[in-house]
Short mmCIF file of C-alpha atoms in Angstrom, two decimals:
data_model
loop_
_atom_site.label_atom_id
_atom_site.label_comp_id
_atom_site.label_asym_id
_atom_site.label_seq_id
_atom_site.Cartn_x
_atom_site.Cartn_y
_atom_site.Cartn_z
CA MET A 19 -15.64 -9.21 -23.18
CA THR A 20 -12.33 -7.52 -24.00
CA LEU A 21 -8.96 -9.12 -23.22
CA THR A 22 -8.26 -6.52 -20.51
CA ARG A 23 -11.54 -7.25 -18.72
CA LYS A 24 -10.86 -11.00 -18.92
CA ILE A 25 -7.45 -10.48 -17.33
CA LEU A 26 -8.95 -8.34 -14.55
CA LEU A 27 -11.70 -10.90 -13.90
CA ILE A 28 -9.21 -13.77 -13.71
CA THR A 29 -7.01 -11.73 -11.38
CA ILE A 30 -9.89 -10.93 -9.00
CA VAL A 31 -11.08 -14.55 -8.91
CA SER A 32 -7.52 -15.79 -8.28
CA LEU A 33 -6.97 -13.35 -5.41
CA CYS A 34 -10.31 -14.24 -3.82
CA SER A 35 -9.38 -17.93 -4.03
CA LEU A 36 -6.07 -17.15 -2.32
CA PHE A 37 -7.85 -15.31 0.51
CA GLN A 38 -10.26 -18.20 1.00
CA ALA A 39 -7.54 -20.85 1.01
CA GLU A 40 -5.39 -18.95 3.49
CA ALA A 41 -8.34 -18.07 5.72
CA GLN A 42 -9.16 -21.78 6.05
CA SER A 43 -5.61 -22.53 7.20
CA VAL A 44 -5.32 -19.66 9.67
CA GLU A 45 -5.38 -20.58 13.34
CA GLN A 46 -7.57 -17.79 14.65
CA LYS A 47 -6.61 -16.11 17.91
CA LYS A 48 -8.92 -14.37 20.36
CA ASP A 49 -6.75 -11.29 20.56
CA TYR A 50 -7.27 -8.44 18.11
CA ASP A 51 -4.82 -5.58 18.06
CA ASN A 52 -6.05 -2.10 17.16
CA GLN A 53 -3.47 0.04 15.40
CA PHE A 54 -3.27 3.67 14.34
CA PHE A 55 -1.14 5.09 11.51
CA PHE A 56 -0.83 8.81 10.91
CA GLY A 57 1.02 10.32 7.97
CA ASN A 58 1.69 13.52 6.06
CA LYS A 59 2.65 13.23 2.36
CA LEU A 60 3.96 15.84 -0.08
CA ILE A 61 3.39 15.20 -3.80
CA TRP A 62 4.87 17.02 -6.79
CA GLY A 63 6.13 16.47 -10.36
CA ASN A 64 4.98 16.96 -13.96
CA GLU A 65 4.66 15.23 -17.33
CA LYS A 66 5.83 11.62 -16.82
CA TRP A 67 7.39 11.87 -13.34
CA ARG A 68 5.59 12.04 -10.02
CA TYR A 69 7.41 12.28 -6.68
CA SER A 70 6.30 12.02 -3.07
CA GLY A 71 7.81 12.23 0.37
CA GLU A 72 6.00 11.00 3.48
CA LEU A 73 6.53 11.08 7.22
CA GLN A 74 4.38 8.53 9.06
CA ALA A 75 4.07 7.41 12.70
CA ARG A 76 2.59 4.06 13.75
CA PHE A 77 1.07 2.96 17.06
CA THR A 78 0.14 -0.61 18.00
CA GLY A 79 -1.04 -2.33 21.22
CA ASP A 80 -4.55 -0.89 21.00
CA MET A 81 -3.03 2.38 19.79
CA GLN A 82 -1.13 2.81 23.08
CA GLN A 83 2.36 1.68 22.11
CA PHE A 84 4.71 3.51 19.74
CA ASP A 85 5.83 1.12 17.02
CA ARG A 86 7.86 3.25 14.60
CA TYR A 87 8.05 6.30 12.45
CA PHE A 88 9.40 6.32 8.93
CA MET A 89 10.35 8.61 6.09
CA GLU A 90 9.63 7.35 2.60
CA GLY A 91 10.53 8.72 -0.81
CA VAL A 92 8.80 7.51 -3.98
CA ALA A 93 9.56 8.27 -7.63
CA THR A 94 6.89 7.22 -10.14
CA TYR A 95 7.54 7.02 -13.85
CA LEU A 96 4.26 7.25 -15.79
CA PHE A 97 5.32 4.93 -18.60
CA SER A 98 1.92 4.93 -20.33
CA LYS A 99 -1.73 5.53 -19.52
CA ASN A 100 -1.92 2.01 -18.05
CA LEU A 101 1.56 1.35 -16.69
CA GLU A 102 3.73 2.93 -13.96
CA ILE A 103 7.19 1.97 -12.70
CA VAL A 104 7.72 2.86 -9.05
CA PRO A 105 11.05 2.71 -7.17
CA ASP A 106 10.94 3.78 -3.52
CA PHE A 107 12.98 3.82 -0.33
CA ARG A 108 11.83 3.77 3.31
CA PHE A 109 13.89 4.66 6.39
CA SER A 110 12.21 3.44 9.60
CA VAL A 111 13.12 4.21 13.21
CA LEU A 112 11.91 1.71 15.81
CA PRO A 113 12.46 1.86 19.58
CA ASN A 114 15.48 -0.48 19.41
CA GLU A 115 16.66 -0.49 15.80
CA VAL A 116 16.67 1.17 12.40
CA GLU A 117 15.29 -0.47 9.23
CA LEU A 118 16.07 0.26 5.60
CA ARG A 119 13.64 -0.82 2.89
CA PRO A 120 14.32 -0.33 -0.82
CA GLY A 121 11.49 -1.30 -3.16
CA LEU A 122 10.57 -1.55 -6.83
CA GLY A 123 6.97 -1.80 -7.97
CA ILE A 124 4.97 -2.06 -11.17
CA ILE A 125 1.50 -0.55 -11.35
CA TYR A 126 -1.09 -1.58 -13.93
CA LYS A 127 -4.21 0.59 -13.95
CA VAL A 128 -7.42 0.74 -15.96
CA LEU A 129 -9.66 3.80 -16.07
CA GLY A 130 -13.40 3.60 -16.68
CA LYS A 131 -14.81 5.27 -19.78
CA ASN A 132 -16.09 8.25 -17.80
CA LYS A 133 -12.90 8.35 -15.66
CA THR A 134 -14.88 7.99 -12.42
CA THR A 135 -13.55 4.49 -11.73
CA GLN A 136 -10.01 3.16 -11.60
CA PHE A 137 -8.80 -0.41 -11.15
CA VAL A 138 -5.18 -0.66 -9.94
CA GLN A 139 -2.91 -3.68 -9.56
CA GLN A 140 0.36 -3.32 -7.68
CA ILE A 141 3.18 -5.87 -7.81
CA LYS A 142 6.10 -4.82 -5.66
CA TRP A 143 9.40 -6.30 -4.54
CA GLN A 144 10.91 -5.00 -1.32
CA GLY A 145 14.05 -5.67 0.64
CA ASP A 146 14.25 -5.28 4.42
CA TYR A 147 17.48 -4.69 6.30
CA SER A 148 18.24 -3.82 9.90
CA TRP A 149 21.36 -3.97 12.04
CA ASP A 150 20.19 -7.12 13.87
CA ILE A 151 18.45 -9.08 11.08
CA ASP A 152 19.85 -10.42 7.83
CA PHE A 153 18.62 -8.92 4.57
CA GLN A 154 15.14 -10.25 3.70
CA ASN A 155 13.06 -10.18 0.54
CA GLY A 156 9.33 -9.88 0.01
CA LEU A 157 6.82 -9.64 -2.81
CA ARG A 158 3.39 -8.06 -2.48
CA TYR A 159 0.36 -8.07 -4.71
CA VAL A 160 -2.45 -5.60 -3.98
CA LEU A 161 -5.68 -4.67 -5.77
CA PHE A 162 -7.35 -1.25 -5.51
CA PHE A 163 -10.74 -0.28 -6.88
CA ASN A 164 -11.33 3.47 -6.77
CA LYS A 165 -14.63 5.24 -7.37
CA VAL A 166 -15.27 9.00 -7.65
CA PHE A 167 -18.64 9.64 -5.99
CA HIS A 168 -18.44 13.42 -6.10
CA GLU A 169 -15.88 16.04 -7.11
CA LYS A 170 -14.75 16.04 -3.45
CA TYR A 171 -15.24 12.37 -2.46
CA VAL A 172 -13.38 9.25 -3.62
CA GLY A 173 -13.92 5.78 -2.16
CA SER A 174 -11.71 2.70 -2.50
CA ILE A 175 -11.73 -1.03 -1.78
CA VAL A 176 -8.34 -2.65 -1.11
CA GLY A 177 -7.13 -6.24 -0.86
CA GLY A 178 -3.73 -7.89 -1.08
CA ALA A 179 -1.12 -10.31 0.22
CA PHE A 180 2.59 -10.26 1.02
CA TYR A 181 4.96 -13.21 0.49
CA ARG A 182 8.19 -13.26 2.49
CA TRP A 183 11.27 -15.37 1.88
CA SER A 184 14.23 -15.36 4.26
CA GLU A 185 16.35 -17.70 6.37
CA GLN A 186 13.81 -17.53 9.19
CA PHE A 187 10.54 -17.62 7.26
CA ASN A 188 9.14 -18.46 3.83
CA GLY A 189 5.49 -18.05 2.95
CA ILE A 190 2.60 -15.63 2.99
CA GLN A 191 3.33 -13.29 5.87
CA PHE A 192 0.18 -11.18 5.84
CA LEU A 193 -3.18 -10.70 4.20
CA ARG A 194 -4.86 -7.31 4.28
CA PHE A 195 -8.07 -5.81 2.98
CA GLY A 196 -10.20 -2.79 3.79
CA VAL A 197 -11.87 0.40 2.68
CA THR A 198 -10.65 3.96 2.33
CA GLY A 199 -12.21 7.33 1.67
CA ALA A 200 -10.62 10.55 0.41
CA TYR A 201 -11.97 14.06 0.93
CA LEU A 202 -10.60 16.78 -1.36
CA ILE A 203 -10.38 19.79 0.93
CA ASP A 204 -9.19 22.06 -1.86
CA ALA A 205 -7.01 21.92 -4.98
CA LYS A 206 -3.89 21.08 -2.93
CA HIS A 207 -5.07 19.22 0.17
CA THR A 208 -6.65 15.77 0.43
CA LEU A 209 -7.54 13.94 3.65
CA ASN A 210 -7.56 10.12 3.53
CA LEU A 211 -9.25 7.97 6.16
CA SER A 212 -8.88 4.20 5.88
CA TYR A 213 -9.56 1.05 7.88
CA PHE A 214 -7.88 -2.29 7.17
CA TYR A 215 -8.17 -5.79 8.57
CA GLY A 216 -4.94 -7.79 8.53
CA ALA A 217 -3.90 -11.34 9.36
CA LEU A 218 -0.17 -11.69 10.12
CA GLN A 219 1.78 -14.95 10.26
CA SER A 220 4.85 -15.07 12.52
CA ASN A 221 7.98 -17.21 12.12
CA ASP A 222 6.45 -20.02 14.20
CA GLN A 223 3.50 -20.20 11.72
CA THR A 224 0.91 -18.83 14.13
CA TRP A 225 -1.43 -16.05 13.05
CA SER A 226 -2.52 -12.83 14.73
CA ASN A 227 -5.17 -10.32 13.72
CA ALA A 228 -5.17 -6.53 13.62
CA GLY A 229 -7.39 -3.67 12.62
CA THR A 230 -5.62 -0.55 11.36
CA LEU A 231 -6.96 2.99 11.22
CA LEU A 232 -4.99 5.18 8.83
CA LEU A 233 -5.26 8.97 8.71
CA GLN A 234 -3.23 10.69 6.02
CA LEU A 235 -2.99 14.29 4.82
CA ASN A 236 -1.74 14.69 1.25
CA ILE A 237 -0.44 18.04 -0.01
CA ARG A 238 -0.25 18.13 -3.80
CA PHE A 239 1.63 20.95 -5.51
CA ASN A 240 0.52 20.30 -9.09
CA LYS A 241 -1.45 17.93 -11.30
CA GLU A 242 0.23 18.50 -14.67
CA TYR A 243 0.77 14.87 -15.62
CA ARG A 244 0.57 13.35 -19.08
CA TYR A 245 -1.46 10.41 -17.74
CA VAL A 246 -3.81 10.04 -14.79
CA PRO A 247 -1.70 8.69 -11.88
CA ALA A 248 -2.76 5.54 -10.07
CA LYS A 249 -4.41 6.03 -6.68
CA TYR A 250 -3.04 3.51 -4.17
CA ILE A 251 -1.61 3.22 -0.67
CA ASN A 252 1.96 2.07 -0.10
CA PHE A 253 1.61 -0.01 3.09
#
């Protein structure tokens, strides 16, 4: 077994252990919120730089209540065939406030020999600021396993956790895992449909559960990159 495979195996086992430990400590609630996210993303760039801009709307309360919409810009530097450096910025508009969220992520990806599989690890720091809440920090770690089933179909399995530290709360704030499928309509357009289960911990250390349906249309203007970009979802 190569060193890379050993690292990936240890990472998967560690994350599974984290899920199991947190699941045992979660106080399950009877309620289960169904959420719906809808987004449109534009993607462009060449060589070692890849850019994207997205507009997304989110609905909670069994998909009946408007939660927010946001605009997000992402710049990805394809450092090597395995490594990407990803700064981003999100501007969110909620019913009663505005949130700003700068972020900086590192992506480590491994392609299968036939390039039909891709294993992606994302480590990302983010800051959250709004007019009514002090600046907060968070660190997320997410795994993505992508599989090309056909020239037009790509499936993915996703799992990750988010750790928050602030004056009000310190600890794992949410766990999320799910599945996603991508349909390549043509050379420029891709439709993504995903479903995620999430467990969210509030400031009083109680947990709630949610299922999220995500529908996303990606419009890609070119694919002239030196390395194969990582396929992942920026939650």
